[in-house]
Amino acid sequence: MSLFYAALAIAGTILTYNLMKKVYVKFYTPFMVPIVTSTVFIVLFLLLFHIPYETYMTGGEWIVHLLGPAVVALAYPLYKQIDTIKKYGVSIVTGVFVGTFIGIVSGIGLALLFDVELLTLLSLVPKSVTSPVAMDIALVIGGNPTLAAVFVMVAGVLGAVLGPYLLKWMRINHFIARGIGFGTAAHGIGTSKALEMGEQEGAISSIAMTLSTIFASILSPLLVQLLL
């Protein structure tokens, strides 16, 4: 029976995502990003039919296992843009470092401004890096890994939804800047959005996402000690 539920969960998730992707292509607005609309649809479906989360995850966990290969697959656009990456290497590394630093400091600053409890604050620190790394960082600095994963999801969705508007408003058109922005601030979800803009943006976003995890792993404990 569990195998049956797993198959239903996998099929339902794939069908929902593909459906929402078609809706996104038709209307093409950042607020209709498939990962947002499909997530909302699945959550509402589970609540409406009183389906336990654990039942859904019998199949959902198999999809989670595909995250690793999906990240590895991002190496392909990197390979195709290797000459560009070599040319702008210093700018990319500098931009990602500064972006990671500002992301951590701004998160801590806002949390202190609104008097957020310490556990929540520490869980917020690694919000801009991919979930597995963010959870490890949160654990090291004294945060809650599960809560950190939630903040990562929120940061990614907000980056994918609001990022295009922000770039347009600030008139940022260079593919290096756009790629660094999405990869550093919104990790994998942002990289997916960057790939829609172009292969160059996607490649830069991919390397920015990777570099930001390294910088965040080093900077997070140091900045927490300095600022708290």
Coordinates of C-alpha atoms in Angstrom, one line a residue:
M1 CA 0.0 0.0 0.0
S2 CA 2.9 2.4 0.8
L3 CA 4.3 1.8 -2.6
F4 CA 0.9 2.7 -4.1
Y5 CA 0.8 6.0 -2.1
A6 CA 4.4 6.7 -3.1
A7 CA 3.6 6.3 -6.8
L8 CA 0.5 8.5 -6.5
A9 CA 2.5 11.2 -4.7
I10 CA 5.3 11.2 -7.3
A11 CA 2.9 11.2 -10.2
G12 CA 0.7 13.9 -8.6
T13 CA 3.7 16.1 -7.9
I14 CA 5.1 15.8 -11.4
L15 CA 1.7 16.4 -13.0
T16 CA 1.0 19.4 -10.8
Y17 CA 4.3 21.0 -11.5
N18 CA 4.0 20.5 -15.3
L19 CA 0.4 22.0 -15.2
M20 CA 1.6 25.0 -13.2
K21 CA 4.6 25.4 -15.6
K22 CA 2.1 25.7 -18.5
V23 CA 0.1 28.3 -16.6
Y24 CA 3.4 30.2 -15.9
V25 CA 4.3 30.1 -19.6
K26 CA 0.9 31.4 -20.6
F27 CA 0.7 34.3 -18.2
Y28 CA 4.5 34.7 -17.6
T29 CA 4.5 36.7 -14.4
P30 CA 7.0 36.1 -11.6
F31 CA 4.1 35.6 -9.2
M32 CA 3.2 32.5 -11.1
V33 CA 6.5 30.8 -10.6
P34 CA 5.8 27.0 -10.8
I35 CA 7.5 26.1 -7.5
V36 CA 5.2 28.6 -5.7
T37 CA 1.9 27.7 -7.4
S38 CA 2.5 23.9 -7.4
T39 CA 3.5 24.0 -3.7
V40 CA 0.4 26.0 -2.8
F41 CA -1.8 23.6 -4.8
I42 CA -0.3 20.5 -3.2
V43 CA -0.6 21.9 0.3
L44 CA -4.2 22.9 -0.3
F45 CA -5.0 19.5 -1.8
L46 CA -3.5 17.7 1.3
L47 CA -5.5 19.9 3.6
L48 CA -8.7 19.6 1.7
F49 CA -8.7 15.8 1.6
H50 CA -7.1 15.4 5.1
I51 CA -4.1 13.6 3.7
P52 CA -1.3 13.3 6.3
Y53 CA 2.0 14.9 5.3
E54 CA 3.8 11.6 6.1
T55 CA 1.6 9.8 3.6
Y56 CA 2.6 12.3 0.9
M57 CA 6.3 12.0 1.7
T58 CA 6.3 8.3 1.1
G59 CA 6.7 9.5 -2.5
G60 CA 7.9 13.0 -1.9
E61 CA 11.1 11.7 -0.3
W62 CA 12.1 10.0 -3.6
I63 CA 11.8 13.4 -5.4
V64 CA 14.0 14.9 -2.7
H65 CA 16.7 12.4 -3.6
L66 CA 16.8 13.9 -7.1
L67 CA 17.9 17.3 -5.7
G68 CA 21.5 16.1 -5.7
P69 CA 21.6 15.0 -9.4
A70 CA 19.7 18.2 -10.3
V71 CA 22.4 20.4 -8.7
V72 CA 25.1 18.4 -10.4
A73 CA 23.4 18.9 -13.8
L74 CA 24.0 22.6 -13.4
A75 CA 27.6 21.9 -14.2
Y76 CA 26.6 21.6 -17.9
P77 CA 25.8 25.3 -18.5
L78 CA 29.0 26.1 -16.4
Y79 CA 31.0 24.0 -18.8
K80 CA 29.5 25.8 -21.9
Q81 CA 30.3 29.2 -20.4
I82 CA 33.8 28.4 -19.0
D83 CA 35.5 31.1 -21.1
T84 CA 33.1 33.7 -19.8
I85 CA 33.7 32.5 -16.2
K86 CA 37.5 32.7 -16.7
K87 CA 37.2 36.2 -18.1
Y88 CA 35.0 37.6 -15.3
G89 CA 36.4 35.3 -12.5
V90 CA 37.6 38.1 -10.1
S91 CA 34.3 40.0 -10.5
I92 CA 32.2 36.9 -9.9
V93 CA 34.2 35.9 -6.7
T94 CA 34.1 39.5 -5.4
G95 CA 30.5 40.0 -6.1
V96 CA 29.4 36.7 -4.5
F97 CA 31.6 37.4 -1.4
V98 CA 30.1 40.9 -0.9
G99 CA 26.6 39.6 -1.6
T100 CA 27.0 36.7 0.9
F101 CA 28.3 39.1 3.5
I102 CA 25.5 41.6 3.1
G103 CA 22.9 38.9 3.1
I104 CA 24.1 37.6 6.5
V105 CA 24.6 41.0 8.1
S106 CA 21.2 42.3 6.8
G107 CA 19.5 39.2 8.1
I108 CA 21.0 39.6 11.6
G109 CA 20.3 43.4 11.5
L110 CA 16.7 43.0 10.7
A111 CA 16.2 40.3 13.3
L112 CA 17.8 42.4 16.0
L113 CA 15.7 45.4 14.9
F114 CA 12.4 43.4 15.3
D115 CA 13.7 41.8 18.5
V116 CA 13.4 38.3 17.1
E117 CA 14.3 35.5 19.6
L118 CA 17.8 34.2 19.4
L119 CA 17.0 30.7 18.0
T120 CA 15.0 32.2 15.2
L121 CA 17.7 34.7 14.4
L122 CA 20.4 32.1 14.2
S123 CA 18.2 30.0 12.0
L124 CA 17.8 33.0 9.7
V125 CA 21.5 33.6 9.2
P126 CA 22.1 31.0 6.4
K127 CA 18.8 31.7 4.6
S128 CA 20.4 32.5 1.2
V129 CA 22.3 29.2 0.7
T130 CA 21.0 25.8 -0.5
S131 CA 19.0 23.8 2.1
P132 CA 21.5 21.0 3.0
V133 CA 24.3 23.5 3.7
A134 CA 22.0 26.0 5.5
M135 CA 20.8 23.3 7.8
D136 CA 24.4 22.3 8.7
I137 CA 25.4 26.0 9.3
A138 CA 22.3 26.5 11.5
L139 CA 23.3 23.5 13.5
V140 CA 26.8 24.7 14.0
I141 CA 25.9 28.2 15.1
G142 CA 23.1 27.1 17.4
G143 CA 20.0 27.5 15.2
N144 CA 17.2 25.1 14.3
P145 CA 18.0 23.2 11.0
T146 CA 14.3 22.7 10.2
L147 CA 13.5 26.4 10.7
A148 CA 16.6 27.2 8.6
A149 CA 15.2 25.1 5.7
V150 CA 11.9 27.1 5.9
F151 CA 13.8 30.4 5.7
V152 CA 15.8 29.1 2.7
M153 CA 12.5 28.2 0.9
V154 CA 11.1 31.6 1.6
A155 CA 14.3 33.4 0.5
G156 CA 14.3 31.4 -2.7
V157 CA 10.7 32.1 -3.6
L158 CA 10.9 35.8 -2.8
G159 CA 14.1 36.0 -4.8
A160 CA 12.5 34.3 -7.8
V161 CA 9.3 36.4 -7.6
L162 CA 10.6 39.8 -6.7
G163 CA 14.1 39.6 -8.3
P164 CA 13.0 40.4 -11.9
Y165 CA 11.1 43.5 -10.7
L166 CA 14.1 44.6 -8.6
L167 CA 16.5 44.2 -11.5
K168 CA 14.2 46.0 -13.9
W169 CA 13.7 48.9 -11.4
M170 CA 17.4 49.2 -10.8
R171 CA 18.1 48.9 -14.5
I172 CA 20.6 46.0 -14.0
N173 CA 21.0 44.3 -17.4
H174 CA 24.4 42.8 -17.4
F175 CA 24.3 39.0 -17.2
I176 CA 27.1 38.8 -14.6
A177 CA 25.3 41.0 -12.2
R178 CA 21.9 39.3 -12.7
G179 CA 23.4 35.8 -12.3
I180 CA 25.3 36.8 -9.2
G181 CA 22.2 38.3 -7.7
F182 CA 20.0 35.3 -8.2
G183 CA 22.6 32.7 -7.2
T184 CA 23.8 34.5 -4.1
A185 CA 20.4 35.6 -2.8
A186 CA 18.1 32.9 -3.9
H187 CA 20.2 29.7 -4.3
G188 CA 18.7 26.9 -6.5
I189 CA 15.3 28.5 -7.0
G190 CA 16.9 31.7 -8.1
T191 CA 19.2 29.8 -10.4
S192 CA 16.2 28.3 -12.1
K193 CA 14.8 31.8 -12.7
A194 CA 18.2 32.9 -14.0
L195 CA 18.2 30.1 -16.5
E196 CA 14.9 31.4 -17.9
M197 CA 16.7 34.7 -18.6
G198 CA 19.5 33.1 -20.5
E199 CA 22.2 30.4 -20.4
Q200 CA 24.9 32.9 -19.3
E201 CA 22.8 34.2 -16.4
G202 CA 22.1 30.6 -15.4
A203 CA 25.8 29.6 -15.5
I204 CA 26.8 32.6 -13.4
S205 CA 24.0 32.0 -11.0
S206 CA 25.1 28.4 -10.6
I207 CA 28.6 29.2 -9.7
A208 CA 27.4 32.0 -7.4
M209 CA 25.2 29.6 -5.6
T210 CA 28.2 27.2 -5.1
L211 CA 30.6 30.0 -4.0
S212 CA 28.0 31.5 -1.6
T213 CA 27.7 28.2 0.3
I214 CA 31.5 28.2 0.9
F215 CA 31.6 31.9 1.9
A216 CA 28.5 31.5 4.1
S217 CA 30.0 28.5 5.9
I218 CA 33.0 30.6 6.8
L219 CA 31.4 34.0 7.4
S220 CA 28.3 32.8 9.4
P221 CA 30.1 31.6 12.6
L222 CA 32.5 34.6 12.5
L223 CA 29.7 37.3 12.0
V224 CA 27.5 35.7 14.7
Q225 CA 30.4 35.9 17.2
L226 CA 31.1 39.5 16.2
L227 CA 27.6 40.8 16.1
L228 CA 25.8 38.9 18.8

